Amino acid sequence: MSRVSLTRYLVEQQREHGHIPSQLRLLIEVVARACKHIAISVNKGALGEVLGSADTENIQGEVQKKLDVISNEVLIEANEWGGHLAAMASEEMDSIHVVPHRYPQGEYLLLFDPLDGSSNIDVNVSIGTIFSVLRKVGHHRGVSEEDFLQPGRAQAAAGYCVYGPQTTLVLTVGEGVAMFTLDRETGSWVLTQDRVQIPADTKEFAINMSNLRHWAAPVRQYIDECLAGKDGPRSKDFNMRWVASMVADVHRILTRGGVFLYPWDQREPTKPGKLRLMYEANPMAFLVEQAGGMATNGEQRIMDIMPTALHERVSVMLGSKNEVQRVTDYHRQAA
Ligand code: P6P
């Protein structure tokens, strides 16, 4: 079978569905190229003097790793000049980054977590870049943080790049999910899976079990039933995985099914959850739904949440539809 490159895939998707205007195609190709540059830095590890902390903090109050800062700079510099973007937002930046006046402004807004899972960088475990694309609505001049505060269902595209044994770009523009593996010899992204589908049922759950005593009752009920196995109410045994890198856990779920939970817990009761809505939960929810899965915060569809702040957090349950439906039903019954 002839190899299909990312560019060919986007051109053929545009021809078939007409939903990838040239500015969006340019945006996706620029982000994909930036991910290749990030992969090169990530893969250097100790040989590239890119490990360890940058001795700075981000808005989340988290100590930034050197690679967090490098990845953020790569994405900013790659996307500034193309004329496809009005502004960018990142986990690593307090406020939005407006495209400088020396460049033309485009109609899209790009949000990203430049290197998610950075606690895994120094121990050589898979990490990734997560991105979300919104349209700048309204024809007012200028762009502000308010322009970004759109629900996940408004996304024009979303994806991630996982830096693991393979470097894989996973993308949706609203017509299913496709996976592209980086061919390091030619430097091109090659389509390796199209029309990804998550099985509706699974025997694999992903959650940080050390937080068990802090969970709300519905989560506790759901996990206890999984742990009870075939002698319990589920009448089947479950397996558990927790990479502590959302990109790696979600990639496994897109590849073979599963359910991922990072729910609210009472450690910081005023926070709805740990993960960020705009550039972690929304793009992952878009991918999961496009692959036939489900993504809720326990009460509602993640992509229906109306954001009120750029860096707001959210409780996340996503993956195999029947499992997410079950744990969401437990929350609704407890309400
Ligand atoms: P914990 C990584 O820091 C991250 O944001 C996600 O990628 C991951 O799923 C989660 O946090 C891990 O959190 O509390 O298990 O370290």
mmCIF file of C-alpha atoms and ligand atoms in Angstrom:
data_model
loop_
_atom_site.group_PDB
_atom_site.id
_atom_site.type_symbol
_atom_site.label_atom_id
_atom_site.label_comp_id
_atom_site.label_asym_id
_atom_site.label_seq_id
_atom_site.Cartn_x
_atom_site.Cartn_y
_atom_site.Cartn_z
ATOM 1 C CA MET A 1 0.000 0.000 0.000
ATOM 2 C CA SER A 2 1.433 3.421 -0.921
ATOM 3 C CA ARG A 3 2.324 5.508 2.123
ATOM 4 C CA VAL A 4 0.017 8.437 2.852
ATOM 5 C CA SER A 5 1.762 11.492 4.292
ATOM 6 C CA LEU A 6 0.120 13.982 6.649
ATOM 7 C CA THR A 7 -0.049 16.541 3.829
ATOM 8 C CA ARG A 8 -1.738 14.092 1.455
ATOM 9 C CA TYR A 9 -4.175 13.037 4.203
ATOM 10 C CA LEU A 10 -5.154 16.672 4.851
ATOM 11 C CA VAL A 11 -5.504 17.459 1.125
ATOM 12 C CA GLU A 12 -7.673 14.380 0.560
ATOM 13 C CA GLN A 13 -9.775 15.109 3.675
ATOM 14 C CA GLN A 14 -10.351 18.643 2.342
ATOM 15 C CA ARG A 15 -11.296 17.243 -1.087
ATOM 16 C CA GLU A 16 -13.686 14.696 0.490
ATOM 17 C CA HIS A 17 -15.234 16.704 3.327
ATOM 18 C CA GLY A 18 -14.276 20.323 2.636
ATOM 19 C CA HIS A 19 -13.621 21.201 6.257
ATOM 20 C CA ILE A 20 -9.888 21.902 6.209
ATOM 21 C CA PRO A 21 -9.419 25.426 4.804
ATOM 22 C CA SER A 22 -5.860 26.257 3.793
ATOM 23 C CA GLN A 23 -5.176 28.202 7.000
ATOM 24 C CA LEU A 24 -6.178 25.181 9.114
ATOM 25 C CA ARG A 25 -4.080 22.830 6.972
ATOM 26 C CA LEU A 26 -1.087 25.154 7.378
ATOM 27 C CA LEU A 27 -1.705 25.324 11.145
ATOM 28 C CA ILE A 28 -1.767 21.530 11.492
ATOM 29 C CA GLU A 29 1.342 21.071 9.369
ATOM 30 C CA VAL A 30 3.219 23.746 11.341
ATOM 31 C CA VAL A 31 2.255 22.140 14.670
ATOM 32 C CA ALA A 32 3.287 18.715 13.311
ATOM 33 C CA ARG A 33 6.661 20.142 12.244
ATOM 34 C CA ALA A 34 7.115 21.744 15.677
ATOM 35 C CA CYS A 35 6.411 18.360 17.289
ATOM 36 C CA LYS A 36 9.246 16.869 15.205
ATOM 37 C CA HIS A 37 11.589 19.514 16.639
ATOM 38 C CA ILE A 38 10.352 18.786 20.169
ATOM 39 C CA ALA A 39 10.875 15.053 19.556
ATOM 40 C CA ILE A 40 14.505 15.728 18.619
ATOM 41 C CA SER A 41 15.092 17.588 21.898
ATOM 42 C CA VAL A 42 13.213 14.990 23.961
ATOM 43 C CA ASN A 43 15.133 12.131 22.365
ATOM 44 C CA LYS A 44 18.502 13.721 23.196
ATOM 45 C CA GLY A 45 17.846 13.214 26.928
ATOM 46 C CA ALA A 46 20.983 13.548 29.024
ATOM 47 C CA LEU A 47 23.070 14.024 25.874
ATOM 48 C CA GLY A 48 21.330 17.271 25.080
ATOM 49 C CA GLU A 49 21.497 19.056 28.422
ATOM 50 C CA VAL A 50 17.692 19.310 28.285
ATOM 51 C CA LEU A 51 16.877 17.348 31.439
ATOM 52 C CA GLY A 52 16.177 18.705 34.899
ATOM 53 C CA SER A 53 14.410 21.831 36.103
ATOM 54 C CA ALA A 54 14.452 25.268 34.542
ATOM 55 C CA ASP A 55 14.334 26.861 38.008
ATOM 56 C CA THR A 56 11.169 28.764 37.021
ATOM 57 C CA GLU A 57 7.481 28.242 37.832
ATOM 58 C CA ASN A 58 4.386 28.344 35.578
ATOM 59 C CA ILE A 59 0.982 29.814 36.417
ATOM 60 C CA GLN A 60 0.019 26.505 37.978
ATOM 61 C CA GLY A 61 2.789 27.071 40.524
ATOM 62 C CA GLU A 62 4.609 24.034 39.132
ATOM 63 C CA VAL A 63 8.387 24.011 38.726
ATOM 64 C CA GLN A 64 9.062 24.000 34.995
ATOM 65 C CA LYS A 65 11.353 21.435 33.443
ATOM 66 C CA LYS A 66 13.854 22.684 30.868
ATOM 67 C CA LEU A 67 11.975 20.736 28.199
ATOM 68 C CA ASP A 68 8.677 22.410 29.180
ATOM 69 C CA VAL A 69 10.227 25.786 28.375
ATOM 70 C CA ILE A 70 12.007 24.555 25.223
ATOM 71 C CA SER A 71 8.811 22.933 23.886
ATOM 72 C CA ASN A 72 6.773 26.056 24.570
ATOM 73 C CA GLU A 73 9.294 28.244 22.721
ATOM 74 C CA VAL A 74 9.382 25.856 19.747
ATOM 75 C CA LEU A 75 5.576 26.018 19.369
ATOM 76 C CA ILE A 76 5.458 29.816 19.754
ATOM 77 C CA GLU A 77 8.231 30.465 17.225
ATOM 78 C CA ALA A 78 6.864 27.936 14.709
ATOM 79 C CA ASN A 79 3.344 29.430 14.738
ATOM 80 C CA GLU A 80 3.934 33.186 14.890
ATOM 81 C CA TRP A 81 4.772 34.041 11.271
ATOM 82 C CA GLY A 82 2.389 31.885 9.194
ATOM 83 C CA GLY A 83 -0.629 34.198 9.152
ATOM 84 C CA HIS A 84 -2.938 31.383 10.294
ATOM 85 C CA LEU A 85 -3.219 32.366 13.953
ATOM 86 C CA ALA A 86 -4.517 35.344 15.902
ATOM 87 C CA ALA A 87 -3.080 34.176 19.238
ATOM 88 C CA MET A 88 -1.857 31.238 21.293
ATOM 89 C CA ALA A 89 -2.377 30.023 24.877
ATOM 90 C CA SER A 90 -0.222 27.563 26.778
ATOM 91 C CA GLU A 91 -0.106 25.803 30.120
ATOM 92 C CA GLU A 92 3.353 27.351 30.465
ATOM 93 C CA MET A 93 2.256 30.977 29.964
ATOM 94 C CA ASP A 94 0.171 33.080 32.370
ATOM 95 C CA SER A 95 -1.635 34.989 29.613
ATOM 96 C CA ILE A 96 -2.268 34.599 25.893
ATOM 97 C CA HIS A 97 0.439 35.278 23.328
ATOM 98 C CA VAL A 98 -0.931 37.535 20.582
ATOM 99 C CA VAL A 99 0.721 37.194 17.159
ATOM 100 C CA PRO A 100 3.094 40.203 16.893
ATOM 101 C CA HIS A 101 1.968 43.035 14.615
ATOM 102 C CA ARG A 102 4.918 42.407 12.272
ATOM 103 C CA TYR A 103 3.078 39.270 11.136
ATOM 104 C CA PRO A 104 -0.415 38.938 9.578
ATOM 105 C CA GLN A 105 -3.113 37.652 11.949
ATOM 106 C CA GLY A 106 -5.227 34.620 11.003
ATOM 107 C CA GLU A 107 -8.622 33.294 12.087
ATOM 108 C CA TYR A 108 -7.492 30.508 14.425
ATOM 109 C CA LEU A 109 -6.574 30.292 18.092
ATOM 110 C CA LEU A 110 -4.091 27.619 19.197
ATOM 111 C CA LEU A 111 -3.945 26.231 22.729
ATOM 112 C CA PHE A 112 -1.409 23.704 23.935
ATOM 113 C CA ASP A 113 0.237 21.875 26.761
ATOM 114 C CA PRO A 114 3.675 21.835 25.166
ATOM 115 C CA LEU A 115 4.989 18.884 27.125
ATOM 116 C CA ASP A 116 2.466 17.018 29.238
ATOM 117 C CA GLY A 117 3.654 14.480 31.772
ATOM 118 C CA SER A 118 6.906 16.306 32.404
ATOM 119 C CA SER A 119 7.388 14.483 35.720
ATOM 120 C CA ASN A 120 8.265 11.529 33.446
ATOM 121 C CA ILE A 121 10.926 13.315 31.395
ATOM 122 C CA ASP A 122 13.898 12.501 33.632
ATOM 123 C CA VAL A 123 12.869 8.844 34.011
ATOM 124 C CA ASN A 124 12.498 8.203 30.271
ATOM 125 C CA VAL A 125 8.759 7.479 30.260
ATOM 126 C CA SER A 126 6.501 8.576 27.362
ATOM 127 C CA ILE A 127 5.408 12.241 27.378
ATOM 128 C CA GLY A 128 3.561 14.344 24.848
ATOM 129 C CA THR A 129 2.369 17.601 23.330
ATOM 130 C CA ILE A 130 -1.394 18.263 23.421
ATOM 131 C CA PHE A 131 -3.022 20.903 21.180
ATOM 132 C CA SER A 132 -6.471 22.331 20.566
ATOM 133 C CA VAL A 133 -7.624 24.649 17.744
ATOM 134 C CA LEU A 134 -10.481 27.149 18.034
ATOM 135 C CA ARG A 135 -11.762 29.738 15.559
ATOM 136 C CA LYS A 136 -11.614 33.409 16.488
ATOM 137 C CA VAL A 137 -15.311 34.239 16.409
ATOM 138 C CA GLY A 138 -16.498 37.763 15.659
ATOM 139 C CA HIS A 139 -14.674 40.171 13.377
ATOM 140 C CA HIS A 140 -13.574 42.616 16.034
ATOM 141 C CA ARG A 141 -10.004 43.799 15.813
ATOM 142 C CA GLY A 142 -7.540 42.442 18.283
ATOM 143 C CA VAL A 143 -7.845 39.319 20.374
ATOM 144 C CA SER A 144 -8.216 38.786 24.103
ATOM 145 C CA GLU A 145 -8.435 35.939 26.573
ATOM 146 C CA GLU A 146 -12.236 36.047 26.273
ATOM 147 C CA ASP A 147 -11.925 34.937 22.636
ATOM 148 C CA PHE A 148 -10.483 31.645 23.922
ATOM 149 C CA LEU A 149 -13.321 30.931 26.361
ATOM 150 C CA GLN A 150 -15.307 28.650 24.046
ATOM 151 C CA PRO A 151 -16.693 25.178 24.862
ATOM 152 C CA GLY A 152 -14.795 22.139 23.583
ATOM 153 C CA ARG A 153 -17.536 21.396 21.038
ATOM 154 C CA ALA A 154 -16.360 24.516 19.156
ATOM 155 C CA GLN A 155 -12.931 23.025 18.424
ATOM 156 C CA ALA A 156 -11.909 23.004 14.739
ATOM 157 C CA ALA A 157 -9.179 20.427 15.376
ATOM 158 C CA ALA A 158 -7.336 18.716 18.228
ATOM 159 C CA GLY A 159 -4.524 16.262 18.697
ATOM 160 C CA TYR A 160 -1.406 15.200 20.488
ATOM 161 C CA CYS A 161 2.055 13.920 19.732
ATOM 162 C CA VAL A 162 3.317 11.119 21.971
ATOM 163 C CA TYR A 163 7.112 10.865 22.359
ATOM 164 C CA GLY A 164 7.465 7.170 23.152
ATOM 165 C CA PRO A 165 9.024 4.083 21.521
ATOM 166 C CA GLN A 166 7.488 5.594 18.384
ATOM 167 C CA THR A 167 6.797 9.273 17.832
ATOM 168 C CA THR A 168 3.121 9.341 16.883
ATOM 169 C CA LEU A 169 0.870 12.256 15.944
ATOM 170 C CA VAL A 170 -2.846 11.684 16.626
ATOM 171 C CA LEU A 171 -5.282 14.118 15.012
ATOM 172 C CA THR A 172 -8.950 14.881 14.497
ATOM 173 C CA VAL A 173 -10.530 17.658 12.441
ATOM 174 C CA GLY A 174 -14.024 16.394 13.215
ATOM 175 C CA GLU A 175 -14.159 13.494 10.750
ATOM 176 C CA GLY A 176 -12.718 10.676 12.859
ATOM 177 C CA VAL A 177 -9.257 10.120 14.341
ATOM 178 C CA ALA A 178 -6.067 9.363 12.398
ATOM 179 C CA MET A 179 -2.620 8.337 13.649
ATOM 180 C CA PHE A 180 0.678 9.227 11.921
ATOM 181 C CA THR A 181 4.020 7.663 12.825
ATOM 182 C CA LEU A 182 7.203 9.685 12.338
ATOM 183 C CA ASP A 183 9.542 8.108 9.799
ATOM 184 C CA ARG A 184 12.865 9.318 11.207
ATOM 185 C CA GLU A 185 14.763 8.428 8.044
ATOM 186 C CA THR A 186 12.697 10.734 5.845
ATOM 187 C CA GLY A 187 11.387 13.063 8.579
ATOM 188 C CA SER A 188 7.813 12.600 7.352
ATOM 189 C CA TRP A 189 4.597 11.734 9.193
ATOM 190 C CA VAL A 190 3.126 8.545 7.696
ATOM 191 C CA LEU A 191 -0.530 7.553 8.149
ATOM 192 C CA THR A 192 -0.465 4.327 10.178
ATOM 193 C CA GLN A 193 -4.069 4.191 11.384
ATOM 194 C CA ASP A 194 -7.260 5.874 10.166
ATOM 195 C CA ARG A 195 -10.799 5.894 11.579
ATOM 196 C CA VAL A 196 -9.602 4.893 15.081
ATOM 197 C CA GLN A 197 -12.360 3.266 17.163
ATOM 198 C CA ILE A 198 -12.407 2.781 20.960
ATOM 199 C CA PRO A 199 -14.189 -0.457 22.021
ATOM 200 C CA ALA A 200 -17.364 0.369 23.992
ATOM 201 C CA ASP A 201 -16.373 -2.087 26.751
ATOM 202 C CA THR A 202 -13.059 -2.653 28.488
ATOM 203 C CA LYS A 203 -11.346 -4.494 31.320
ATOM 204 C CA GLU A 204 -8.701 -1.811 31.912
ATOM 205 C CA PHE A 205 -8.976 1.287 34.085
ATOM 206 C CA ALA A 206 -6.447 4.078 34.635
ATOM 207 C CA ILE A 207 -6.481 6.100 37.854
ATOM 208 C CA ASN A 208 -3.949 7.175 40.500
ATOM 209 C CA MET A 209 -4.944 4.711 43.240
ATOM 210 C CA SER A 210 -2.928 6.566 45.889
ATOM 211 C CA ASN A 211 -5.759 9.118 45.993
ATOM 212 C CA LEU A 212 -8.382 6.470 46.860
ATOM 213 C CA ARG A 213 -9.184 7.830 50.320
ATOM 214 C CA HIS A 214 -9.833 11.292 48.846
ATOM 215 C CA TRP A 215 -12.342 10.332 46.132
ATOM 216 C CA ALA A 216 -16.059 11.106 46.093
ATOM 217 C CA ALA A 217 -18.382 8.141 46.677
ATOM 218 C CA PRO A 218 -19.352 7.492 43.020
ATOM 219 C CA VAL A 219 -15.698 7.108 41.995
ATOM 220 C CA ARG A 220 -15.022 4.914 45.000
ATOM 221 C CA GLN A 221 -18.042 2.739 44.101
ATOM 222 C CA TYR A 222 -16.930 2.406 40.477
ATOM 223 C CA ILE A 223 -13.334 1.466 41.321
ATOM 224 C CA ASP A 224 -14.339 -0.866 44.182
ATOM 225 C CA GLU A 225 -16.560 -2.770 41.728
ATOM 226 C CA CYS A 226 -13.660 -3.047 39.256
ATOM 227 C CA LEU A 227 -11.405 -4.342 42.053
ATOM 228 C CA ALA A 228 -14.045 -6.872 43.168
ATOM 229 C CA GLY A 229 -13.510 -8.584 39.807
ATOM 230 C CA LYS A 230 -15.478 -11.583 38.574
ATOM 231 C CA ASP A 231 -16.830 -12.356 42.069
ATOM 232 C CA GLY A 232 -18.219 -8.834 42.345
ATOM 233 C CA PRO A 233 -21.108 -6.965 40.688
ATOM 234 C CA ARG A 234 -19.195 -6.558 37.416
ATOM 235 C CA SER A 235 -18.668 -10.346 37.074
ATOM 236 C CA LYS A 236 -15.343 -9.788 35.334
ATOM 237 C CA ASP A 237 -11.755 -9.095 36.355
ATOM 238 C CA PHE A 238 -10.155 -5.729 35.540
ATOM 239 C CA ASN A 239 -6.556 -4.685 34.932
ATOM 240 C CA MET A 240 -5.066 -1.327 35.932
ATOM 241 C CA ARG A 241 -2.605 1.003 34.226
ATOM 242 C CA TRP A 242 -1.368 4.451 35.379
ATOM 243 C CA VAL A 243 1.500 6.052 33.448
ATOM 244 C CA ALA A 244 0.999 9.504 35.053
ATOM 245 C CA SER A 245 1.275 10.909 31.549
ATOM 246 C CA MET A 246 -2.174 11.682 30.148
ATOM 247 C CA VAL A 247 -0.955 11.456 26.550
ATOM 248 C CA ALA A 248 0.409 7.928 27.140
ATOM 249 C CA ASP A 249 -2.740 6.770 28.951
ATOM 250 C CA VAL A 250 -5.070 8.244 26.334
ATOM 251 C CA HIS A 251 -2.969 6.779 23.507
ATOM 252 C CA ARG A 252 -3.367 3.312 25.046
ATOM 253 C CA ILE A 253 -7.129 3.858 25.316
ATOM 254 C CA LEU A 254 -7.413 5.012 21.680
ATOM 255 C CA THR A 255 -5.348 1.989 20.670
ATOM 256 C CA ARG A 256 -7.044 -0.793 22.706
ATOM 257 C CA GLY A 257 -9.799 0.710 24.857
ATOM 258 C CA GLY A 258 -9.936 1.507 28.558
ATOM 259 C CA VAL A 259 -11.216 4.166 30.916
ATOM 260 C CA PHE A 260 -9.147 7.061 32.323
ATOM 261 C CA LEU A 261 -10.187 8.915 35.460
ATOM 262 C CA TYR A 262 -8.697 11.959 37.114
ATOM 263 C CA PRO A 263 -11.667 12.926 39.282
ATOM 264 C CA TRP A 264 -12.239 15.698 41.798
ATOM 265 C CA ASP A 265 -10.887 14.747 45.200
ATOM 266 C CA GLN A 266 -10.958 16.300 48.649
ATOM 267 C CA ARG A 267 -7.249 17.124 48.783
ATOM 268 C CA GLU A 268 -8.064 20.520 47.219
ATOM 269 C CA PRO A 269 -11.879 20.607 47.421
ATOM 270 C CA THR A 270 -12.202 24.049 45.823
ATOM 271 C CA LYS A 271 -10.552 22.750 42.626
ATOM 272 C CA PRO A 272 -12.870 20.764 40.286
ATOM 273 C CA GLY A 273 -9.947 18.517 39.377
ATOM 274 C CA LYS A 274 -6.240 18.479 38.508
ATOM 275 C CA LEU A 275 -6.357 18.505 34.699
ATOM 276 C CA ARG A 276 -6.873 21.669 32.656
ATOM 277 C CA LEU A 277 -10.026 22.045 30.604
ATOM 278 C CA MET A 278 -8.846 24.123 27.648
ATOM 279 C CA TYR A 279 -5.639 22.371 26.599
ATOM 280 C CA GLU A 280 -5.825 18.906 28.152
ATOM 281 C CA ALA A 281 -9.419 17.740 28.723
ATOM 282 C CA ASN A 282 -11.082 19.401 25.703
ATOM 283 C CA PRO A 283 -8.648 18.175 23.026
ATOM 284 C CA MET A 284 -8.578 14.672 24.524
ATOM 285 C CA ALA A 285 -12.384 14.655 24.790
ATOM 286 C CA PHE A 286 -12.675 15.653 21.107
ATOM 287 C CA LEU A 287 -10.365 12.799 20.078
ATOM 288 C CA VAL A 288 -12.114 10.260 22.324
ATOM 289 C CA GLU A 289 -15.615 11.200 21.109
ATOM 290 C CA GLN A 290 -14.461 11.164 17.471
ATOM 291 C CA ALA A 291 -13.214 7.611 18.127
ATOM 292 C CA GLY A 292 -16.619 6.524 19.481
ATOM 293 C CA GLY A 293 -15.792 6.991 23.156
ATOM 294 C CA MET A 294 -17.215 9.289 25.823
ATOM 295 C CA ALA A 295 -15.782 12.078 28.003
ATOM 296 C CA THR A 296 -17.533 13.650 31.005
ATOM 297 C CA ASN A 297 -16.669 15.438 34.231
ATOM 298 C CA GLY A 298 -19.019 13.116 36.130
ATOM 299 C CA GLU A 299 -21.999 15.372 35.550
ATOM 300 C CA GLN A 300 -21.840 16.597 31.965
ATOM 301 C CA ARG A 301 -20.073 16.152 28.631
ATOM 302 C CA ILE A 302 -16.664 17.800 28.926
ATOM 303 C CA MET A 303 -17.076 19.453 25.533
ATOM 304 C CA ASP A 304 -20.269 21.205 26.719
ATOM 305 C CA ILE A 305 -18.574 22.937 29.671
ATOM 306 C CA MET A 306 -18.609 26.708 29.223
ATOM 307 C CA PRO A 307 -15.129 27.874 30.351
ATOM 308 C CA THR A 308 -14.782 30.930 32.606
ATOM 309 C CA ALA A 309 -10.976 31.040 32.839
ATOM 310 C CA LEU A 310 -8.118 30.076 30.528
ATOM 311 C CA HIS A 311 -6.404 27.774 33.019
ATOM 312 C CA GLU A 312 -9.436 26.329 34.737
ATOM 313 C CA ARG A 313 -9.317 22.734 35.864
ATOM 314 C CA VAL A 314 -11.856 19.951 35.457
ATOM 315 C CA SER A 315 -12.645 16.442 36.662
ATOM 316 C CA VAL A 316 -12.033 13.972 33.811
ATOM 317 C CA MET A 317 -13.554 10.564 33.003
ATOM 318 C CA LEU A 318 -12.982 9.421 29.422
ATOM 319 C CA GLY A 319 -12.611 6.356 27.224
ATOM 320 C CA SER A 320 -14.749 3.285 26.499
ATOM 321 C CA LYS A 321 -18.304 4.540 26.243
ATOM 322 C CA ASN A 322 -20.058 1.978 28.434
ATOM 323 C CA GLU A 323 -17.618 2.439 31.328
ATOM 324 C CA VAL A 324 -17.739 6.242 31.231
ATOM 325 C CA GLN A 325 -21.539 6.050 31.053
ATOM 326 C CA ARG A 326 -21.556 3.808 34.129
ATOM 327 C CA VAL A 327 -19.322 6.003 36.328
ATOM 328 C CA THR A 328 -21.220 9.110 35.140
ATOM 329 C CA ASP A 329 -24.538 7.430 36.048
ATOM 330 C CA TYR A 330 -23.139 6.742 39.554
ATOM 331 C CA HIS A 331 -22.434 10.483 39.897
ATOM 332 C CA ARG A 332 -25.922 11.434 38.707
ATOM 333 C CA GLN A 333 -27.550 8.916 41.061
ATOM 334 C CA ALA A 334 -25.536 10.401 43.977
ATOM 335 C CA ALA A 335 -26.462 14.013 43.097
HETATM 336 P P1 P6P B 1 -0.490 12.371 39.235
HETATM 337 C C1 P6P B 1 0.955 15.096 34.267
HETATM 338 O O1 P6P B 1 1.517 15.944 35.236
HETATM 339 C C2 P6P B 1 -0.558 15.211 34.364
HETATM 340 O O2 P6P B 1 -0.948 16.530 34.116
HETATM 341 C C3 P6P B 1 -1.218 14.242 33.392
HETATM 342 O O3 P6P B 1 -0.468 14.061 32.241
HETATM 343 C C4 P6P B 1 -1.322 12.958 34.205
HETATM 344 O O4 P6P B 1 -2.420 12.143 33.812
HETATM 345 C C5 P6P B 1 -1.508 13.476 35.627
HETATM 346 O O5 P6P B 1 -0.983 14.803 35.663
HETATM 347 C C6 P6P B 1 -0.754 12.623 36.634
HETATM 348 O O6 P6P B 1 -1.067 13.116 37.919
HETATM 349 O O7 P6P B 1 -1.230 13.046 40.370
HETATM 350 O O8 P6P B 1 -0.820 10.909 39.104
HETATM 351 O O9 P6P B 1 0.998 12.623 39.218
#
